[in-house]
PDB file of C-alpha atoms and ligand atoms in Angstrom:
ATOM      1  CA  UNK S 213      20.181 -12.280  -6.062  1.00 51.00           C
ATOM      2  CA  UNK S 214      23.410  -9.944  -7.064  1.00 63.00           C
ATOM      3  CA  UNK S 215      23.110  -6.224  -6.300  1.00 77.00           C
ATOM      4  CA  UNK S 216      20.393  -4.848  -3.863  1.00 85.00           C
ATOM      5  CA  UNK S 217      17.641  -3.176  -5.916  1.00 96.00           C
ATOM      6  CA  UNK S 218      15.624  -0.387  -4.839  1.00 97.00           C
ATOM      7  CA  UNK S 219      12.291  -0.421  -4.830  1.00 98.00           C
ATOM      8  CA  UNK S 220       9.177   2.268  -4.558  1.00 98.00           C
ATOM      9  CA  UNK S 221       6.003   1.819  -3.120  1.00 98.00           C
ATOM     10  CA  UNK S 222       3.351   4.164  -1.935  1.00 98.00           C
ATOM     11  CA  UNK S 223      -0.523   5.492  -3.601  1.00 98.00           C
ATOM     12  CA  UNK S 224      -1.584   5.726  -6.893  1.00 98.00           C
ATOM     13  CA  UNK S 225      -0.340   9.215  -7.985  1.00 97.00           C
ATOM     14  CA  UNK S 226       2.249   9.245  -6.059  1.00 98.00           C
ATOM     15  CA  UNK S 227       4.459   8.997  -8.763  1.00 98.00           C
ATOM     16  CA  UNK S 228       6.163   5.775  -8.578  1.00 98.00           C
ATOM     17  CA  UNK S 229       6.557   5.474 -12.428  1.00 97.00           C
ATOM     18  CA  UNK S 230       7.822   8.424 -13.039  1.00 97.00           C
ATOM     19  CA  UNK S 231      10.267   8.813 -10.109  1.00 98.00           C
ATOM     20  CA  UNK S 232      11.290   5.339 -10.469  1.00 98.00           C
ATOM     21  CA  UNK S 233      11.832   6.012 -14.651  1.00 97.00           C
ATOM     22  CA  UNK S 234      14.804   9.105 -13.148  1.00 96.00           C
ATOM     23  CA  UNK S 235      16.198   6.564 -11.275  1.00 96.00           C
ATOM     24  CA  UNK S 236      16.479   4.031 -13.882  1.00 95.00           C
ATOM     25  CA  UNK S 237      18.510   5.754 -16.068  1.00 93.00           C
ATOM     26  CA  UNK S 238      20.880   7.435 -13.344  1.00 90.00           C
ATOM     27  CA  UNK S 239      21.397   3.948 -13.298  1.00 89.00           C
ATOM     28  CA  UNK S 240      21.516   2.703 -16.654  1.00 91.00           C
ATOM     29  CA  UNK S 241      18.952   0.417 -16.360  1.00 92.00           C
ATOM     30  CA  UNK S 242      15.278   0.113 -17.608  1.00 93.00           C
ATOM     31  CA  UNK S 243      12.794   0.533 -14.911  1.00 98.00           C
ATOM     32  CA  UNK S 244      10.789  -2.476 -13.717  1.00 98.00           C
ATOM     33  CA  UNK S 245       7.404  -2.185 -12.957  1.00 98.00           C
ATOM     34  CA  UNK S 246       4.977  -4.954 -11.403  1.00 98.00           C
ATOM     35  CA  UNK S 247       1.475  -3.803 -12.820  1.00 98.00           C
ATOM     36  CA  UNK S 248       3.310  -3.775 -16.369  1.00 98.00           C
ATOM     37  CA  UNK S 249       4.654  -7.484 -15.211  1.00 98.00           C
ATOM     38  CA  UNK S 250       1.523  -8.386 -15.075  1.00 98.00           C
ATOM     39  CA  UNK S 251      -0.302  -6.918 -17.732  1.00 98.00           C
ATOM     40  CA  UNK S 252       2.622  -8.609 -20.052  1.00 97.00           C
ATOM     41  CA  UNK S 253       1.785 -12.154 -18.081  1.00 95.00           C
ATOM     42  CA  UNK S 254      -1.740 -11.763 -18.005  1.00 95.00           C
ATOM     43  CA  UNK S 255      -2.341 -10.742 -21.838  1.00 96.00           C
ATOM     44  CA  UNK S 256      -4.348  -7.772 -20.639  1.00 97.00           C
ATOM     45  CA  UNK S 257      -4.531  -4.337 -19.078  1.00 97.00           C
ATOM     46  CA  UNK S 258      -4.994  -3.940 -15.127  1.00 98.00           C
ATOM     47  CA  UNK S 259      -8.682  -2.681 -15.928  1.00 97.00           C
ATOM     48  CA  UNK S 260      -9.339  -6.021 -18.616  1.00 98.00           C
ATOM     49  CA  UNK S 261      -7.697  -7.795 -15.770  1.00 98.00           C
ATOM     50  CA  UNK S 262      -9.836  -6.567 -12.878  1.00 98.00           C
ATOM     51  CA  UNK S 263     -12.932  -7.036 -15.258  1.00 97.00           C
ATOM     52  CA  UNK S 264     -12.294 -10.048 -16.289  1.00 98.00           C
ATOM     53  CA  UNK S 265     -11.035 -12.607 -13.692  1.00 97.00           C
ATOM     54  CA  UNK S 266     -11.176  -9.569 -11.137  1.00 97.00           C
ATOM     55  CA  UNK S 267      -8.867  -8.166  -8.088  1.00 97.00           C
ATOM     56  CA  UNK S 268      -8.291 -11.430  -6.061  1.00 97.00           C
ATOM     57  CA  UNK S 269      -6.559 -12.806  -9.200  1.00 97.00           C
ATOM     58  CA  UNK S 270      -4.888  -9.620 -10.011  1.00 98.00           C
ATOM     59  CA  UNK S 271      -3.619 -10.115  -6.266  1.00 98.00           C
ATOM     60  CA  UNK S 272      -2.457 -13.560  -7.099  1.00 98.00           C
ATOM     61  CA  UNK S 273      -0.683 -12.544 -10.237  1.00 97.00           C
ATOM     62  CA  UNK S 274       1.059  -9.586  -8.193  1.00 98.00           C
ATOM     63  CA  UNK S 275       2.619 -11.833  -5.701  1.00 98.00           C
ATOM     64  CA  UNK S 276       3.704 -14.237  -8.398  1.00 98.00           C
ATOM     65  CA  UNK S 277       5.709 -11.346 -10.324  1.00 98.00           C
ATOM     66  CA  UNK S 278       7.059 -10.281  -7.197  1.00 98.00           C
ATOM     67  CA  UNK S 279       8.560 -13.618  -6.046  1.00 98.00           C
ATOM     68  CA  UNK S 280       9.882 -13.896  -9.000  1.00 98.00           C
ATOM     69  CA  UNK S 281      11.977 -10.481  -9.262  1.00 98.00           C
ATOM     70  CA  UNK S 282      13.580 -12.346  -6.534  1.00 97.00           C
ATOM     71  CA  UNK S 283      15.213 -14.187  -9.001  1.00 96.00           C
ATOM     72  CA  UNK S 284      15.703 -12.022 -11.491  1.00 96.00           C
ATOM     73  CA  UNK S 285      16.395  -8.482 -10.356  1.00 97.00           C
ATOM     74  CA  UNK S 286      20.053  -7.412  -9.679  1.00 94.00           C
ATOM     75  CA  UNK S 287      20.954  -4.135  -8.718  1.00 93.00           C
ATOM     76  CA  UNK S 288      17.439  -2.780 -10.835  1.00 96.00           C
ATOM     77  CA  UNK S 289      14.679   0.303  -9.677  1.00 97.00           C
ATOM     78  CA  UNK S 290      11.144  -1.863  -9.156  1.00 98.00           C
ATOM     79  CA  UNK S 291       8.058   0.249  -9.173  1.00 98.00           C
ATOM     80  CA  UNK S 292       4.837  -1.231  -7.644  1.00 98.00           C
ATOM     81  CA  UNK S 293       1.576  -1.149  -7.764  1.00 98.00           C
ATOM     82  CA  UNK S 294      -0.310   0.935  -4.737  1.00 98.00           C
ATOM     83  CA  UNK S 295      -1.668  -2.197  -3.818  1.00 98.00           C
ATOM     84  CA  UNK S 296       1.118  -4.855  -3.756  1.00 98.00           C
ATOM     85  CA  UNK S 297       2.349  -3.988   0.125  1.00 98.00           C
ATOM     86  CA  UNK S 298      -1.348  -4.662   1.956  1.00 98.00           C
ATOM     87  CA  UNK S 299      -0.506  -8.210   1.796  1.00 98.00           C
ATOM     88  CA  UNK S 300       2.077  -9.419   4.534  1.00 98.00           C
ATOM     89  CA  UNK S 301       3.667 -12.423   2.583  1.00 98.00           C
ATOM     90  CA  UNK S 302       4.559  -9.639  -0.154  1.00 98.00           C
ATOM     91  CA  UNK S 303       6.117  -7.002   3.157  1.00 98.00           C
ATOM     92  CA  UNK S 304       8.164  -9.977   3.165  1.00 98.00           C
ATOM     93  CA  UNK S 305       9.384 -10.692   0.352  1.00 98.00           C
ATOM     94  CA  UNK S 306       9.944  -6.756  -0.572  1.00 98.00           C
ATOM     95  CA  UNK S 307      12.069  -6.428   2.370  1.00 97.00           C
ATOM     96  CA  UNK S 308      14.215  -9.170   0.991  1.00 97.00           C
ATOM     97  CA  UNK S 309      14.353  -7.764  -2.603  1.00 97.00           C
ATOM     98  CA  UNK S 310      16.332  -4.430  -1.333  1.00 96.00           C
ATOM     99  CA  UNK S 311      16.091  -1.171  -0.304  1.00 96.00           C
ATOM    100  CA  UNK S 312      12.134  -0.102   0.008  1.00 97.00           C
ATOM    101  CA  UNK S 313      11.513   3.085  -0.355  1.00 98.00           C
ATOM    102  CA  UNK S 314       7.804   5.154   0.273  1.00 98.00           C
ATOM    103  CA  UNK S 315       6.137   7.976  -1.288  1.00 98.00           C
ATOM    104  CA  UNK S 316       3.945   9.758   0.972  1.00 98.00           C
ATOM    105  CA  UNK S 317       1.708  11.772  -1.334  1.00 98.00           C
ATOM    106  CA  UNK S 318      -1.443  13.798   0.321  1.00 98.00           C
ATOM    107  CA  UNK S 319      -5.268  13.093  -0.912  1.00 98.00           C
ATOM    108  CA  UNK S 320      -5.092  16.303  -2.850  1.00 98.00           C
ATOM    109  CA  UNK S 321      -2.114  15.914  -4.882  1.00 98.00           C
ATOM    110  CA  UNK S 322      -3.733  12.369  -6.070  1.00 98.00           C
ATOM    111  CA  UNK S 323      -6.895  14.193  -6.684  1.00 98.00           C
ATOM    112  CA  UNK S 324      -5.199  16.360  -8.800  1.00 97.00           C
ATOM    113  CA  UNK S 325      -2.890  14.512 -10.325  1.00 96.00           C
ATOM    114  CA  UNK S 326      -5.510  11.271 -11.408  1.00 96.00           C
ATOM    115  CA  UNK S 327      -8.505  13.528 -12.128  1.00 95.00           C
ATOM    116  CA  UNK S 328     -10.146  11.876 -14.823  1.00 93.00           C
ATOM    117  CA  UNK S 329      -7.979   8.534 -14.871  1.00 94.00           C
ATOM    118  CA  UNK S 330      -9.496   5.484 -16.132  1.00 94.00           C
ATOM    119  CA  UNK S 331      -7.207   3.285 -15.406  1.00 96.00           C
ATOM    120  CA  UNK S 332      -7.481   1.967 -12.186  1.00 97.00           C
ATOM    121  CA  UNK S 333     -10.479   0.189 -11.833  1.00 96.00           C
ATOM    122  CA  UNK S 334     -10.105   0.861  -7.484  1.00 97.00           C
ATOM    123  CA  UNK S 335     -10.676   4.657  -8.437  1.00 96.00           C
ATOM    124  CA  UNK S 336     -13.621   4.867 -10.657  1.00 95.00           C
ATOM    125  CA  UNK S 337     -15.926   5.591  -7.549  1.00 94.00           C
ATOM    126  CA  UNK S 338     -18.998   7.926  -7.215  1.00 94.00           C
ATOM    127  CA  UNK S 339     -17.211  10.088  -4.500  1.00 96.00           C
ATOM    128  CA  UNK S 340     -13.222   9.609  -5.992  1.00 97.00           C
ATOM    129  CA  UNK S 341     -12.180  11.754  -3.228  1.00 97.00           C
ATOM    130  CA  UNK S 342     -13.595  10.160  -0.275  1.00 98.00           C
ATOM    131  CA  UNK S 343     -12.251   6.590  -1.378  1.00 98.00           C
ATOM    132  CA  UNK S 344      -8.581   8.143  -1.920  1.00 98.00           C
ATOM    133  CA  UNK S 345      -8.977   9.631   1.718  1.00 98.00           C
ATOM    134  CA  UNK S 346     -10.167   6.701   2.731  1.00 98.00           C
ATOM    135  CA  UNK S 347      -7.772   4.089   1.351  1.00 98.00           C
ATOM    136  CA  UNK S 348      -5.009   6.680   2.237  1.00 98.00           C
ATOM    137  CA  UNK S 349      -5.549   6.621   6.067  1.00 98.00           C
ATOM    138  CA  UNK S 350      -5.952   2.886   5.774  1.00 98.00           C
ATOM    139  CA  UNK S 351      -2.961   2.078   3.748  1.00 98.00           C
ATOM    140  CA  UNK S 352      -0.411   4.811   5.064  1.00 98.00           C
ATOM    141  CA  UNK S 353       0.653   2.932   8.053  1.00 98.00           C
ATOM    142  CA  UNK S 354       0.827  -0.296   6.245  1.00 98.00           C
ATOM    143  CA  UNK S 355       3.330   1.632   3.518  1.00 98.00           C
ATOM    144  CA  UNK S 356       5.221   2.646   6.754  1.00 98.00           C
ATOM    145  CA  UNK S 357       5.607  -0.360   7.769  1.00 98.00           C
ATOM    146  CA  UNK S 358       6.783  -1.727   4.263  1.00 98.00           C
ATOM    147  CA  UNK S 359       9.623   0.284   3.560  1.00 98.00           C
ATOM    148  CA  UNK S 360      12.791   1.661   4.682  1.00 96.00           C
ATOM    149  CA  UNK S 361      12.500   5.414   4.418  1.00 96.00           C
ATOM    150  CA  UNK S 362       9.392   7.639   3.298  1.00 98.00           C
ATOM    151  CA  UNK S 363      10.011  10.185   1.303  1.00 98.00           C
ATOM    152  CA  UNK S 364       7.733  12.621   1.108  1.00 98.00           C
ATOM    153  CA  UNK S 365       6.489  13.965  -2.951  1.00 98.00           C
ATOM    154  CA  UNK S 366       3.984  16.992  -2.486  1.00 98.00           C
ATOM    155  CA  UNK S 367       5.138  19.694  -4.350  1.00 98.00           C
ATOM    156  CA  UNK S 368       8.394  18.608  -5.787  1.00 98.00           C
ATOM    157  CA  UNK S 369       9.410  17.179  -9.450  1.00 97.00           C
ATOM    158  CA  UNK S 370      10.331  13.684  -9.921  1.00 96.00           C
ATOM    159  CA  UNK S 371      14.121  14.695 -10.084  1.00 95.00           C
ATOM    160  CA  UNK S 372      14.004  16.018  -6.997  1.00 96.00           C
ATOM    161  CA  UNK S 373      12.459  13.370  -5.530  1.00 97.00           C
ATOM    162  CA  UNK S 374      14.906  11.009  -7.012  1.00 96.00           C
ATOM    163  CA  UNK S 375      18.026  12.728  -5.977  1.00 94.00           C
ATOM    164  CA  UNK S 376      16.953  12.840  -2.604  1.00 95.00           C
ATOM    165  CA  UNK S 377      16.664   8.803  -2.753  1.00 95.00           C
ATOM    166  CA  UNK S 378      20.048   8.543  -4.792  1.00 92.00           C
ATOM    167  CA  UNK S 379      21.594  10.512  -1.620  1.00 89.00           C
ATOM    168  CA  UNK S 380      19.835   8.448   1.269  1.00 86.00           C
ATOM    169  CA  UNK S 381      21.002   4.885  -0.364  1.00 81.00           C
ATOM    170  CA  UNK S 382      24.525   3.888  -1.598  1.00 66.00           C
ATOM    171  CA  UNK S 383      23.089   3.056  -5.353  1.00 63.00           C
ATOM    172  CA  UNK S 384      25.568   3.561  -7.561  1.00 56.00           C
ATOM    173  CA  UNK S 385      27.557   6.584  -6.096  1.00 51.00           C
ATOM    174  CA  UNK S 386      29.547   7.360  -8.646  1.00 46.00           C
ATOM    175  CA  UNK S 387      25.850   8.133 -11.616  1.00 49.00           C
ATOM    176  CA  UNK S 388      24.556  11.512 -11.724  1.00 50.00           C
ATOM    177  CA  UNK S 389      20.923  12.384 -11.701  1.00 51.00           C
ATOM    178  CA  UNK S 390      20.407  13.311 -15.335  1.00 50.00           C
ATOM    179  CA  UNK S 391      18.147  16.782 -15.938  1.00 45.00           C
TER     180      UNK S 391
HETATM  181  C1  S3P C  13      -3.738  -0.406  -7.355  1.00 88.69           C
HETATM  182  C2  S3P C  13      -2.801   0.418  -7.942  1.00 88.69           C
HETATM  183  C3  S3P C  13      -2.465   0.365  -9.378  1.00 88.69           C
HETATM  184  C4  S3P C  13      -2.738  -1.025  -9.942  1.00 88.69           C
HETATM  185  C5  S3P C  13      -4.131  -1.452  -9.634  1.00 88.69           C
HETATM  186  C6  S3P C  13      -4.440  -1.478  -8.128  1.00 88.69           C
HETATM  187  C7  S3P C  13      -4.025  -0.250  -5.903  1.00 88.69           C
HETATM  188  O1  S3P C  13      -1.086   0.695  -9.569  1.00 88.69           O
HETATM  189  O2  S3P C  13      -1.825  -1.948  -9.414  1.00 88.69           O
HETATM  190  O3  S3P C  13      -5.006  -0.573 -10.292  1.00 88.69           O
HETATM  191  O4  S3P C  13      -4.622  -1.165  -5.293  1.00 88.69           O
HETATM  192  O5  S3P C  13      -3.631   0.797  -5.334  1.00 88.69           O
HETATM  193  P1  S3P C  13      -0.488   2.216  -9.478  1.00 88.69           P
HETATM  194  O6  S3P C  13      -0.218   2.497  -8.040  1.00 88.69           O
HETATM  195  O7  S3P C  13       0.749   2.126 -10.290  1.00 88.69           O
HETATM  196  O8  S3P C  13      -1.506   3.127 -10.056  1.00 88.69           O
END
């Protein structure tokens, strides 16, 4: 592995995608992103996936892509899926892949920001908002624990977000967030 790479975890919603798509081209780079790692590996979509050989495999498949960004990434923005940190072998090996950052996002900005989603299969639930409460309080610690630094994204725009990470890690100094 070359350069450290940065990479963001946190909730669905929390807006790993997009934040992580500002920081990609401050940095010149395309974004990398494990669910579309997957989909491309698999053939599928993460809801074709989940129906089809279901989430233990998806699991399987995530920790494959992710051991192998070992490899591959050098000095590149990963964005995860909300999932990938619950399982300790993959703490492990994001640690060693760089700088991990977390996006704390609240129950009601996912509510709002996912209402109506249909694609992920974890989230098409009778009650949506007591499973994102729920999973919330269970996962938050273990996100904690994951990363680096927490950032918190309630309220504020992706580029704000981003330039806030840009400042609290030596990536690139010299870029500029673009507007
Ligand atoms: C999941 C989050 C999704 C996707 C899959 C499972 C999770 O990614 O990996 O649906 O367990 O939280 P996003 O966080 O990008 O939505």
């Amino acid at each position: 592995m070359g350069e450290q790479n940065i990479i963001l975890i946190g909730y669905m919603g929390a807006g790993k995608t997009s934040v992580g798509e500002m920081l990609a081209r401050y940095a010149g780079k395309t974004l990398i992103d494990t669910d579309w790692l997957i989909e491309a590996a698999a053939g599928m979509d993460i809801p074709r996936i989940f129906e089809t050989v279901g989430e233990a495999e998806f699991r399987r498949l995530e920790t494959e892509v992710l051991t192998g960004l070992l490899d591959t990434a050098d000095g590149d923005i990963i964005s995860t899926g909300g999932g990938l940190p619950l399982r300790e072998e993959n703490r492990g090996i994001l640690k060693k892949l760089g700088t991990v950052i977390y996006l704390q996002v609240e129950p009601q900005t996912v509510l709002e920001r996912l209402k109506g989603d249909q694609t992920r299969p974890l989230l098409q639930a009778e009650d949506v908002e007591a499973r994102v409460k729920s999973m919330l309080a269970e996962r938050g610690p273990i996100y904690g624990s994951a990363a680096h630094r927490t950032v918190s994204v309630d309220g504020r725009t992706p580029e704000e977000i981003a330039g806030e990470i840009i400042g609290m890690t030596d990536y690139k100094k010299s870029g500029r967030i673009p507007g």
